[in-house]
Amino acid sequence: MEQYNSPSKQVWKRFKQNKMAFSGLLFILLMMVMGILGYLITPDQTPYANTMHLQLSNKKPGRSFDFLIISRNPAIKKVSFLEKMLAGQESDYKSIPITAYREAGNKVYAREYIGDDEQAEEAVYPLLEGKNRYSQTFWLGTDVYGRDLLSRLMIGIRVSLSVGLMAVLISLFIGISLGALAGYFAGKTDAAISWFMNVIWSLPSLLLVIAISFALGKGFWQIFIAVGLSTWVDVARLVRGQVMALKNVEFVEAARALGFSTPRIIIKHILPNIAGPILVLASANFAAAILLESGLSFLGFGAQAPMPSWGSMIKEHYGYIIMDAAYLAILPGLAIMVTVYAFNLLAIGLRDAFDVKSQNISV
């Protein structure tokens, strides 16, 4: 006898058959794991990966340097495992890059690194207890301020994914609420909500987000709201059309005959039946939110320094594209491109898995 598969299992089976979409999902899950672990896996574990060594500005990927610890700050306390994962650990020492090192008595004689073609004079430093020097490899090089580019790219994952997630949640809440009201009640309610949707729809998304950012101010949480308020119209239009198509079918009529309230009919009976198209659109909006956040950060309205954002990293280094350090802008650009592509693959895979044919959905 043929085994029965629930609708959700059938959707999952169809989705796994789409190799590109499944690869996109795996990449997104990998990015989520990296974003959650955060500072636990970054080479630079200080808050915002903001350790600067100006002497190491724009060093090529793969360069290694020796560092001398010249002072310690015992007032810096060690944070817990969870605090370190979420916010990093402030460094309790100050170090400088060196090219030569020797000890004599209780003194250290070292030459500070000041450039590949220059050599500093030997200077004297106190010999500290414990470990007083270390080496570090900058696998993706350093930025214009001498910060580890790999660490900042990894912390930038958090900014993009958190903005995308919160913006999608805000857009889903507003879009589903207004779309369901417009589609279910029709008449004047539908006319008023549709007029409002058309007004918002007529405004360019980036200009709308910039206007909202001006009103709310620059900052991280403001970008959640700004992007969310600019992407809800797609959700509302989709939900409105789907609710209109379902509100007169037999099971909804049966729910009305049983005396169920309108909120229960909408939430318990109609919305679960349009979850597929909503998930498809949410995946596409996630990609759009990441692009909007990157554009805002590039223009200076998004995450503010020293918080690393892929858009702001491009802004800081786009001038190097025509020089010998183009990777400083290309690497965050590739991170944006690959992440957005992965979400678009996921949206296409979900569309095929749910067998969504609605003309109101565009991916």
mmCIF file of C-alpha atoms in Angstrom:
data_model
loop_
_atom_site.group_PDB
_atom_site.id
_atom_site.type_symbol
_atom_site.label_atom_id
_atom_site.label_comp_id
_atom_site.label_asym_id
_atom_site.label_seq_id
_atom_site.Cartn_x
_atom_site.Cartn_y
_atom_site.Cartn_z
ATOM 1 C CA MET A 1 0.000 0.000 0.000
ATOM 2 C CA GLU A 2 1.330 3.432 -0.942
ATOM 3 C CA GLN A 3 2.418 5.492 2.048
ATOM 4 C CA TYR A 4 0.471 8.697 2.594
ATOM 5 C CA ASN A 5 2.486 11.892 2.722
ATOM 6 C CA SER A 6 1.080 15.000 4.339
ATOM 7 C CA PRO A 7 0.959 18.184 2.201
ATOM 8 C CA SER A 8 3.956 19.597 4.080
ATOM 9 C CA LYS A 9 6.002 16.456 3.365
ATOM 10 C CA GLN A 10 5.040 16.629 -0.299
ATOM 11 C CA VAL A 11 6.157 20.256 -0.449
ATOM 12 C CA TRP A 12 9.464 19.378 1.237
ATOM 13 C CA LYS A 13 10.007 16.460 -1.173
ATOM 14 C CA ARG A 14 9.426 18.685 -4.213
ATOM 15 C CA PHE A 15 11.663 21.373 -2.750
ATOM 16 C CA LYS A 16 14.588 18.962 -2.188
ATOM 17 C CA GLN A 17 14.386 17.878 -5.810
ATOM 18 C CA ASN A 18 15.327 21.417 -6.833
ATOM 19 C CA LYS A 19 19.092 21.214 -6.336
ATOM 20 C CA MET A 20 19.735 24.928 -6.851
ATOM 21 C CA ALA A 21 17.052 25.976 -4.367
ATOM 22 C CA PHE A 22 18.234 23.409 -1.824
ATOM 23 C CA SER A 23 21.806 24.699 -2.235
ATOM 24 C CA GLY A 24 20.508 28.216 -1.611
ATOM 25 C CA LEU A 25 18.816 27.023 1.593
ATOM 26 C CA LEU A 26 22.031 25.349 2.794
ATOM 27 C CA PHE A 27 24.003 28.543 2.110
ATOM 28 C CA ILE A 28 21.454 30.626 4.039
ATOM 29 C CA LEU A 29 21.611 28.182 6.972
ATOM 30 C CA LEU A 30 25.415 28.412 6.927
ATOM 31 C CA MET A 31 25.195 32.208 6.989
ATOM 32 C CA MET A 32 22.741 32.027 9.890
ATOM 33 C CA VAL A 33 25.089 29.783 11.886
ATOM 34 C CA MET A 34 27.991 32.154 11.238
ATOM 35 C CA GLY A 35 25.842 35.126 12.217
ATOM 36 C CA ILE A 36 24.697 33.463 15.457
ATOM 37 C CA LEU A 37 28.187 32.342 16.497
ATOM 38 C CA GLY A 38 29.485 35.798 15.621
ATOM 39 C CA TYR A 39 32.533 36.788 17.609
ATOM 40 C CA LEU A 40 33.277 33.206 18.656
ATOM 41 C CA ILE A 41 34.575 32.401 15.168
ATOM 42 C CA THR A 42 36.006 35.740 14.010
ATOM 43 C CA PRO A 43 39.778 36.324 14.101
ATOM 44 C CA ASP A 44 39.162 39.764 15.673
ATOM 45 C CA GLN A 45 36.855 39.209 18.656
ATOM 46 C CA THR A 46 36.655 42.822 19.830
ATOM 47 C CA PRO A 47 33.273 44.631 19.564
ATOM 48 C CA TYR A 48 32.453 45.348 15.896
ATOM 49 C CA ALA A 49 35.846 43.795 14.934
ATOM 50 C CA ASN A 50 37.212 47.316 15.239
ATOM 51 C CA THR A 51 40.857 46.724 16.204
ATOM 52 C CA MET A 52 42.857 49.244 14.176
ATOM 53 C CA HIS A 53 46.512 49.155 13.170
ATOM 54 C CA LEU A 54 46.938 52.075 10.787
ATOM 55 C CA GLN A 55 50.384 50.816 9.791
ATOM 56 C CA LEU A 56 48.661 47.785 8.249
ATOM 57 C CA SER A 57 46.296 49.741 6.022
ATOM 58 C CA ASN A 58 45.284 47.953 2.794
ATOM 59 C CA LYS A 59 47.446 44.866 3.220
ATOM 60 C CA LYS A 60 46.929 42.075 0.713
ATOM 61 C CA PRO A 61 45.024 38.895 1.593
ATOM 62 C CA GLY A 62 47.123 36.226 3.291
ATOM 63 C CA ARG A 63 49.673 38.587 4.885
ATOM 64 C CA SER A 64 50.936 37.601 8.353
ATOM 65 C CA PHE A 65 52.423 39.943 10.937
ATOM 66 C CA ASP A 66 54.030 39.628 14.355
ATOM 67 C CA PHE A 67 52.674 41.789 17.164
ATOM 68 C CA LEU A 68 54.223 42.957 20.420
ATOM 69 C CA ILE A 69 51.972 43.525 23.442
ATOM 70 C CA ILE A 70 53.207 46.794 24.934
ATOM 71 C CA SER A 71 50.651 47.295 27.739
ATOM 72 C CA ARG A 72 47.805 45.529 29.546
ATOM 73 C CA ASN A 73 44.641 46.879 31.113
ATOM 74 C CA PRO A 74 43.623 44.716 34.107
ATOM 75 C CA ALA A 75 40.414 46.753 34.486
ATOM 76 C CA ILE A 76 38.926 45.016 31.447
ATOM 77 C CA LYS A 77 36.871 42.098 32.759
ATOM 78 C CA LYS A 78 36.265 38.872 30.915
ATOM 79 C CA VAL A 79 32.684 38.539 29.722
ATOM 80 C CA SER A 80 30.603 35.378 29.727
ATOM 81 C CA PHE A 81 30.411 32.951 26.807
ATOM 82 C CA LEU A 82 27.014 34.289 25.700
ATOM 83 C CA GLU A 83 28.057 37.945 26.029
ATOM 84 C CA LYS A 84 31.171 37.265 24.000
ATOM 85 C CA MET A 85 29.135 35.549 21.296
ATOM 86 C CA LEU A 86 26.680 38.450 21.064
ATOM 87 C CA ALA A 87 28.841 41.527 21.635
ATOM 88 C CA GLY A 88 32.477 40.448 21.573
ATOM 89 C CA GLN A 89 35.234 40.769 24.149
ATOM 90 C CA GLU A 90 36.978 44.099 24.614
ATOM 91 C CA SER A 91 40.732 43.666 24.321
ATOM 92 C CA ASP A 92 42.677 43.975 27.583
ATOM 93 C CA TYR A 93 45.961 44.798 25.880
ATOM 94 C CA LYS A 94 47.496 47.166 23.357
ATOM 95 C CA SER A 95 49.801 45.838 20.651
ATOM 96 C CA ILE A 96 51.873 47.057 17.731
ATOM 97 C CA PRO A 97 53.103 45.216 14.610
ATOM 98 C CA ILE A 98 56.841 44.547 14.682
ATOM 99 C CA THR A 99 59.548 43.317 12.324
ATOM 100 C CA ALA A 100 62.267 42.457 14.873
ATOM 101 C CA TYR A 101 62.285 41.342 18.517
ATOM 102 C CA ARG A 102 64.854 40.554 21.200
ATOM 103 C CA GLU A 103 64.928 40.443 24.985
ATOM 104 C CA ALA A 104 67.650 41.748 27.276
ATOM 105 C CA GLY A 105 67.094 41.595 31.017
ATOM 106 C CA ASN A 106 63.681 43.028 31.812
ATOM 107 C CA LYS A 107 63.550 44.981 28.576
ATOM 108 C CA VAL A 108 62.305 44.213 25.082
ATOM 109 C CA TYR A 109 63.982 45.692 22.034
ATOM 110 C CA ALA A 110 61.767 45.725 18.956
ATOM 111 C CA ARG A 111 61.396 47.442 15.609
ATOM 112 C CA GLU A 112 57.869 48.621 14.886
ATOM 113 C CA TYR A 113 56.488 47.855 11.434
ATOM 114 C CA ILE A 114 55.912 51.130 9.575
ATOM 115 C CA GLY A 115 55.823 49.902 5.979
ATOM 116 C CA ASP A 116 57.214 47.326 3.582
ATOM 117 C CA ASP A 117 59.858 49.700 2.242
ATOM 118 C CA GLU A 118 60.768 51.444 5.491
ATOM 119 C CA GLN A 119 62.459 50.322 8.677
ATOM 120 C CA ALA A 120 61.926 51.908 12.080
ATOM 121 C CA GLU A 121 64.630 52.367 14.657
ATOM 122 C CA GLU A 122 64.810 49.887 17.487
ATOM 123 C CA ALA A 123 62.767 50.957 20.515
ATOM 124 C CA VAL A 124 62.719 49.766 24.115
ATOM 125 C CA TYR A 125 59.602 48.362 25.799
ATOM 126 C CA PRO A 126 59.033 46.799 29.235
ATOM 127 C CA LEU A 127 59.025 42.997 29.428
ATOM 128 C CA LEU A 128 55.522 41.999 30.477
ATOM 129 C CA GLU A 129 54.643 38.858 32.391
ATOM 130 C CA GLY A 130 53.117 36.046 30.411
ATOM 131 C CA LYS A 131 52.634 36.096 26.664
ATOM 132 C CA ASN A 132 53.906 39.344 25.205
ATOM 133 C CA ARG A 133 53.823 38.692 21.465
ATOM 134 C CA TYR A 134 51.711 36.838 18.920
ATOM 135 C CA SER A 135 51.221 36.411 15.175
ATOM 136 C CA GLN A 136 48.104 37.016 13.106
ATOM 137 C CA THR A 137 47.270 36.164 9.508
ATOM 138 C CA PHE A 138 44.843 38.436 7.677
ATOM 139 C CA TRP A 139 43.257 35.916 5.322
ATOM 140 C CA LEU A 140 41.276 38.528 3.368
ATOM 141 C CA GLY A 141 43.658 41.396 4.016
ATOM 142 C CA THR A 142 43.027 44.604 5.941
ATOM 143 C CA ASP A 143 40.875 47.627 5.216
ATOM 144 C CA VAL A 144 41.847 51.275 5.006
ATOM 145 C CA TYR A 145 42.068 51.494 8.818
ATOM 146 C CA GLY A 146 44.120 48.329 9.228
ATOM 147 C CA ARG A 147 41.188 46.233 10.496
ATOM 148 C CA ASP A 148 40.773 42.555 9.661
ATOM 149 C CA LEU A 149 38.480 42.419 6.616
ATOM 150 C CA LEU A 150 37.402 38.808 7.198
ATOM 151 C CA SER A 151 36.178 39.581 10.723
ATOM 152 C CA ARG A 152 34.184 42.592 9.587
ATOM 153 C CA LEU A 153 32.616 40.650 6.711
ATOM 154 C CA MET A 154 31.555 37.928 9.140
ATOM 155 C CA ILE A 155 30.021 40.374 11.626
ATOM 156 C CA GLY A 156 28.339 42.123 8.669
ATOM 157 C CA ILE A 157 26.323 38.916 8.169
ATOM 158 C CA ARG A 158 24.432 39.783 11.348
ATOM 159 C CA VAL A 159 23.519 43.232 10.096
ATOM 160 C CA SER A 160 22.169 42.013 6.755
ATOM 161 C CA LEU A 161 20.278 38.991 8.080
ATOM 162 C CA SER A 162 18.818 40.798 11.099
ATOM 163 C CA VAL A 163 17.633 43.721 8.975
ATOM 164 C CA GLY A 164 16.167 41.303 6.436
ATOM 165 C CA LEU A 165 14.403 39.249 9.123
ATOM 166 C CA MET A 166 12.943 42.177 11.069
ATOM 167 C CA ALA A 167 11.917 44.016 7.901
ATOM 168 C CA VAL A 168 10.143 40.903 6.587
ATOM 169 C CA LEU A 169 8.350 40.389 9.909
ATOM 170 C CA ILE A 170 7.175 44.018 9.924
ATOM 171 C CA SER A 171 6.070 43.843 6.287
ATOM 172 C CA LEU A 172 4.237 40.552 6.899
ATOM 173 C CA PHE A 173 2.394 41.923 9.929
ATOM 174 C CA ILE A 174 1.255 45.075 8.133
ATOM 175 C CA GLY A 175 0.685 43.462 4.739
ATOM 176 C CA ILE A 176 -1.270 40.455 6.014
ATOM 177 C CA SER A 177 -3.416 42.612 8.314
ATOM 178 C CA LEU A 178 -4.364 45.226 5.723
ATOM 179 C CA GLY A 179 -4.614 42.741 2.851
ATOM 180 C CA ALA A 180 -6.893 40.406 4.804
ATOM 181 C CA LEU A 181 -9.168 43.284 5.843
ATOM 182 C CA ALA A 182 -9.386 44.619 2.299
ATOM 183 C CA GLY A 183 -10.034 41.219 0.742
ATOM 184 C CA TYR A 184 -12.543 39.948 3.287
ATOM 185 C CA PHE A 185 -14.708 43.028 3.836
ATOM 186 C CA ALA A 186 -14.424 44.540 0.319
ATOM 187 C CA GLY A 187 -16.563 47.638 -0.320
ATOM 188 C CA LYS A 188 -15.407 50.903 1.251
ATOM 189 C CA THR A 189 -12.811 49.129 3.408
ATOM 190 C CA ASP A 190 -11.202 47.648 0.304
ATOM 191 C CA ALA A 191 -11.374 50.979 -1.534
ATOM 192 C CA ALA A 192 -9.680 52.881 1.295
ATOM 193 C CA ILE A 193 -6.922 50.316 1.852
ATOM 194 C CA SER A 194 -6.363 49.885 -1.895
ATOM 195 C CA TRP A 195 -6.033 53.648 -2.318
ATOM 196 C CA PHE A 196 -3.428 53.737 0.453
ATOM 197 C CA MET A 197 -1.550 50.796 -1.097
ATOM 198 C CA ASN A 198 -1.507 52.502 -4.485
ATOM 199 C CA VAL A 199 -0.090 55.682 -2.952
ATOM 200 C CA ILE A 200 2.750 53.763 -1.278
ATOM 201 C CA TRP A 201 3.218 51.626 -4.399
ATOM 202 C CA SER A 202 3.740 54.721 -6.539
ATOM 203 C CA LEU A 203 6.726 55.875 -4.456
ATOM 204 C CA PRO A 204 10.205 54.540 -5.330
ATOM 205 C CA SER A 205 11.266 52.150 -2.562
ATOM 206 C CA LEU A 206 14.710 53.658 -1.980
ATOM 207 C CA LEU A 207 13.356 57.222 -1.790
ATOM 208 C CA LEU A 208 10.622 56.081 0.590
ATOM 209 C CA VAL A 209 13.149 54.364 2.843
ATOM 210 C CA ILE A 210 15.389 57.457 2.823
ATOM 211 C CA ALA A 211 12.409 59.666 3.732
ATOM 212 C CA ILE A 212 11.468 57.358 6.619
ATOM 213 C CA SER A 213 15.116 57.305 7.748
ATOM 214 C CA PHE A 214 15.157 61.109 7.786
ATOM 215 C CA ALA A 215 12.042 61.081 9.954
ATOM 216 C CA LEU A 216 13.284 58.422 12.386
ATOM 217 C CA GLY A 217 16.966 59.345 12.373
ATOM 218 C CA LYS A 218 20.059 57.335 11.516
ATOM 219 C CA GLY A 219 20.599 54.077 13.351
ATOM 220 C CA PHE A 220 20.319 50.316 13.373
ATOM 221 C CA TRP A 221 16.778 49.826 14.680
ATOM 222 C CA GLN A 222 15.484 52.660 12.512
ATOM 223 C CA ILE A 223 16.563 50.736 9.434
ATOM 224 C CA PHE A 224 14.358 47.788 10.491
ATOM 225 C CA ILE A 225 11.307 50.018 10.516
ATOM 226 C CA ALA A 226 12.214 51.960 7.382
ATOM 227 C CA VAL A 227 12.765 48.865 5.232
ATOM 228 C CA GLY A 228 9.748 47.069 6.697
ATOM 229 C CA LEU A 229 7.440 50.013 6.006
ATOM 230 C CA SER A 230 8.570 50.108 2.386
ATOM 231 C CA THR A 231 8.027 46.415 1.523
ATOM 232 C CA TRP A 232 4.570 45.601 2.918
ATOM 233 C CA VAL A 233 2.578 46.594 -0.167
ATOM 234 C CA ASP A 234 3.528 43.454 -2.121
ATOM 235 C CA VAL A 235 2.334 41.301 0.767
ATOM 236 C CA ALA A 236 -0.921 43.254 1.130
ATOM 237 C CA ARG A 237 -1.760 42.992 -2.585
ATOM 238 C CA LEU A 238 -1.094 39.252 -2.570
ATOM 239 C CA VAL A 239 -3.123 38.575 0.591
ATOM 240 C CA ARG A 240 -6.003 40.766 -0.633
ATOM 241 C CA GLY A 241 -6.328 38.784 -3.865
ATOM 242 C CA GLN A 242 -5.994 35.401 -2.174
ATOM 243 C CA VAL A 243 -8.540 36.256 0.543
ATOM 244 C CA MET A 244 -11.016 37.484 -2.092
ATOM 245 C CA ALA A 245 -10.673 34.150 -3.886
ATOM 246 C CA LEU A 246 -11.199 32.079 -0.719
ATOM 247 C CA LYS A 247 -13.766 33.993 1.324
ATOM 248 C CA ASN A 248 -16.763 32.430 -0.475
ATOM 249 C CA VAL A 249 -15.582 28.817 -0.708
ATOM 250 C CA GLU A 250 -17.454 26.031 1.104
ATOM 251 C CA PHE A 251 -15.300 25.648 4.223
ATOM 252 C CA VAL A 252 -15.433 29.411 4.914
ATOM 253 C CA GLU A 253 -19.213 29.420 4.444
ATOM 254 C CA ALA A 254 -19.394 26.473 6.856
ATOM 255 C CA ALA A 255 -17.348 28.387 9.419
ATOM 256 C CA ARG A 256 -19.734 31.337 9.149
ATOM 257 C CA ALA A 257 -22.739 29.021 9.531
ATOM 258 C CA LEU A 258 -21.221 27.630 12.728
ATOM 259 C CA GLY A 259 -21.079 31.160 14.122
ATOM 260 C CA PHE A 260 -17.294 31.580 14.171
ATOM 261 C CA SER A 261 -16.059 35.159 14.543
ATOM 262 C CA THR A 262 -14.517 37.032 11.628
ATOM 263 C CA PRO A 263 -11.002 37.128 13.157
ATOM 264 C CA ARG A 264 -11.128 33.353 13.686
ATOM 265 C CA ILE A 265 -12.301 32.706 10.146
ATOM 266 C CA ILE A 266 -9.495 34.839 8.719
ATOM 267 C CA ILE A 267 -6.723 33.590 11.017
ATOM 268 C CA LYS A 268 -7.711 29.935 11.444
ATOM 269 C CA HIS A 269 -9.324 29.089 8.110
ATOM 270 C CA ILE A 270 -8.204 31.465 5.339
ATOM 271 C CA LEU A 271 -4.599 32.457 6.128
ATOM 272 C CA PRO A 272 -3.289 28.868 6.601
ATOM 273 C CA ASN A 273 -4.489 28.088 3.075
ATOM 274 C CA ILE A 274 -2.451 30.916 1.562
ATOM 275 C CA ALA A 275 0.718 30.300 3.601
ATOM 276 C CA GLY A 276 2.575 29.005 0.526
ATOM 277 C CA PRO A 277 2.323 32.164 -1.591
ATOM 278 C CA ILE A 278 3.114 34.292 1.493
ATOM 279 C CA LEU A 279 6.296 32.309 2.205
ATOM 280 C CA VAL A 280 7.393 32.661 -1.410
ATOM 281 C CA LEU A 281 6.919 36.418 -1.314
ATOM 282 C CA ALA A 282 8.586 36.684 2.109
ATOM 283 C CA SER A 283 11.710 34.971 0.735
ATOM 284 C CA ALA A 284 11.840 37.403 -2.192
ATOM 285 C CA ASN A 285 11.272 40.362 0.158
ATOM 286 C CA PHE A 286 14.130 39.145 2.358
ATOM 287 C CA ALA A 287 16.484 39.558 -0.595
ATOM 288 C CA ALA A 288 15.014 42.980 -1.396
ATOM 289 C CA ALA A 289 15.461 44.067 2.240
ATOM 290 C CA ILE A 290 19.151 43.112 2.183
ATOM 291 C CA LEU A 291 19.644 45.155 -0.994
ATOM 292 C CA LEU A 292 17.800 48.148 0.496
ATOM 293 C CA GLU A 293 19.848 47.993 3.699
ATOM 294 C CA SER A 294 23.090 47.812 1.718
ATOM 295 C CA GLY A 295 22.034 50.781 -0.402
ATOM 296 C CA LEU A 296 21.109 52.806 2.671
ATOM 297 C CA SER A 297 24.393 51.982 4.391
ATOM 298 C CA PHE A 298 26.268 52.973 1.241
ATOM 299 C CA LEU A 299 24.463 56.340 1.304
ATOM 300 C CA GLY A 300 25.159 56.769 5.031
ATOM 301 C CA PHE A 301 21.612 56.199 6.335
ATOM 302 C CA GLY A 302 22.043 52.609 7.514
ATOM 303 C CA ALA A 303 24.224 51.042 10.188
ATOM 304 C CA GLN A 304 26.558 53.664 11.598
ATOM 305 C CA ALA A 305 30.321 53.310 12.193
ATOM 306 C CA PRO A 306 31.984 51.383 13.681
ATOM 307 C CA MET A 307 29.258 48.752 13.111
ATOM 308 C CA PRO A 308 30.325 46.745 10.049
ATOM 309 C CA SER A 309 27.821 46.678 7.200
ATOM 310 C CA TRP A 310 28.495 45.352 3.731
ATOM 311 C CA GLY A 311 27.071 48.521 2.185
ATOM 312 C CA SER A 312 29.196 50.846 4.323
ATOM 313 C CA MET A 313 32.283 48.715 3.610
ATOM 314 C CA ILE A 314 31.738 49.296 -0.113
ATOM 315 C CA LYS A 315 31.329 53.020 0.529
ATOM 316 C CA GLU A 316 34.615 53.174 2.462
ATOM 317 C CA HIS A 317 36.579 51.426 -0.271
ATOM 318 C CA TYR A 318 34.878 51.976 -3.643
ATOM 319 C CA GLY A 319 37.663 54.384 -4.580
ATOM 320 C CA TYR A 320 40.125 51.471 -4.523
ATOM 321 C CA ILE A 321 38.326 49.672 -7.372
ATOM 322 C CA ILE A 322 40.542 51.426 -9.913
ATOM 323 C CA MET A 323 43.652 50.822 -7.785
ATOM 324 C CA ASP A 324 45.448 47.649 -6.723
ATOM 325 C CA ALA A 325 43.084 46.996 -3.772
ATOM 326 C CA ALA A 326 39.784 46.474 -5.597
ATOM 327 C CA TYR A 327 39.041 43.431 -3.411
ATOM 328 C CA LEU A 328 38.224 45.794 -0.516
ATOM 329 C CA ALA A 329 34.995 46.778 -2.295
ATOM 330 C CA ILE A 330 34.517 43.629 -4.387
ATOM 331 C CA LEU A 331 34.421 41.193 -1.431
ATOM 332 C CA PRO A 332 31.501 42.858 0.414
ATOM 333 C CA GLY A 333 29.806 43.334 -2.966
ATOM 334 C CA LEU A 334 30.148 39.607 -3.669
ATOM 335 C CA ALA A 335 28.775 38.844 -0.194
ATOM 336 C CA ILE A 336 25.669 40.912 -0.980
ATOM 337 C CA MET A 337 25.281 39.359 -4.428
ATOM 338 C CA VAL A 338 25.634 35.736 -3.293
ATOM 339 C CA THR A 339 23.313 36.197 -0.301
ATOM 340 C CA VAL A 340 20.607 37.870 -2.373
ATOM 341 C CA TYR A 341 20.995 35.182 -5.053
ATOM 342 C CA ALA A 342 20.576 32.459 -2.420
ATOM 343 C CA PHE A 343 17.318 34.008 -1.173
ATOM 344 C CA ASN A 344 16.043 34.348 -4.731
ATOM 345 C CA LEU A 345 16.852 30.674 -5.368
ATOM 346 C CA LEU A 346 14.980 29.811 -2.175
ATOM 347 C CA ALA A 347 11.964 31.846 -3.297
ATOM 348 C CA ILE A 348 11.910 30.155 -6.714
ATOM 349 C CA GLY A 349 12.223 26.736 -5.078
ATOM 350 C CA LEU A 350 9.367 27.479 -2.684
ATOM 351 C CA ARG A 351 7.234 28.759 -5.568
ATOM 352 C CA ASP A 352 7.713 25.502 -7.467
ATOM 353 C CA ALA A 353 7.301 23.351 -4.350
ATOM 354 C CA PHE A 354 4.029 24.999 -3.364
ATOM 355 C CA ASP A 355 2.992 25.022 -7.034
ATOM 356 C CA VAL A 356 2.104 28.703 -6.770
ATOM 357 C CA LYS A 357 0.563 29.957 -10.024
ATOM 358 C CA SER A 358 -0.741 33.328 -8.857
ATOM 359 C CA GLN A 359 0.062 36.186 -11.184
ATOM 360 C CA ASN A 360 0.370 38.456 -8.131
ATOM 361 C CA ILE A 361 3.648 36.808 -7.105
ATOM 362 C CA SER A 362 6.862 37.877 -8.786
ATOM 363 C CA VAL A 363 10.252 36.426 -7.897
#
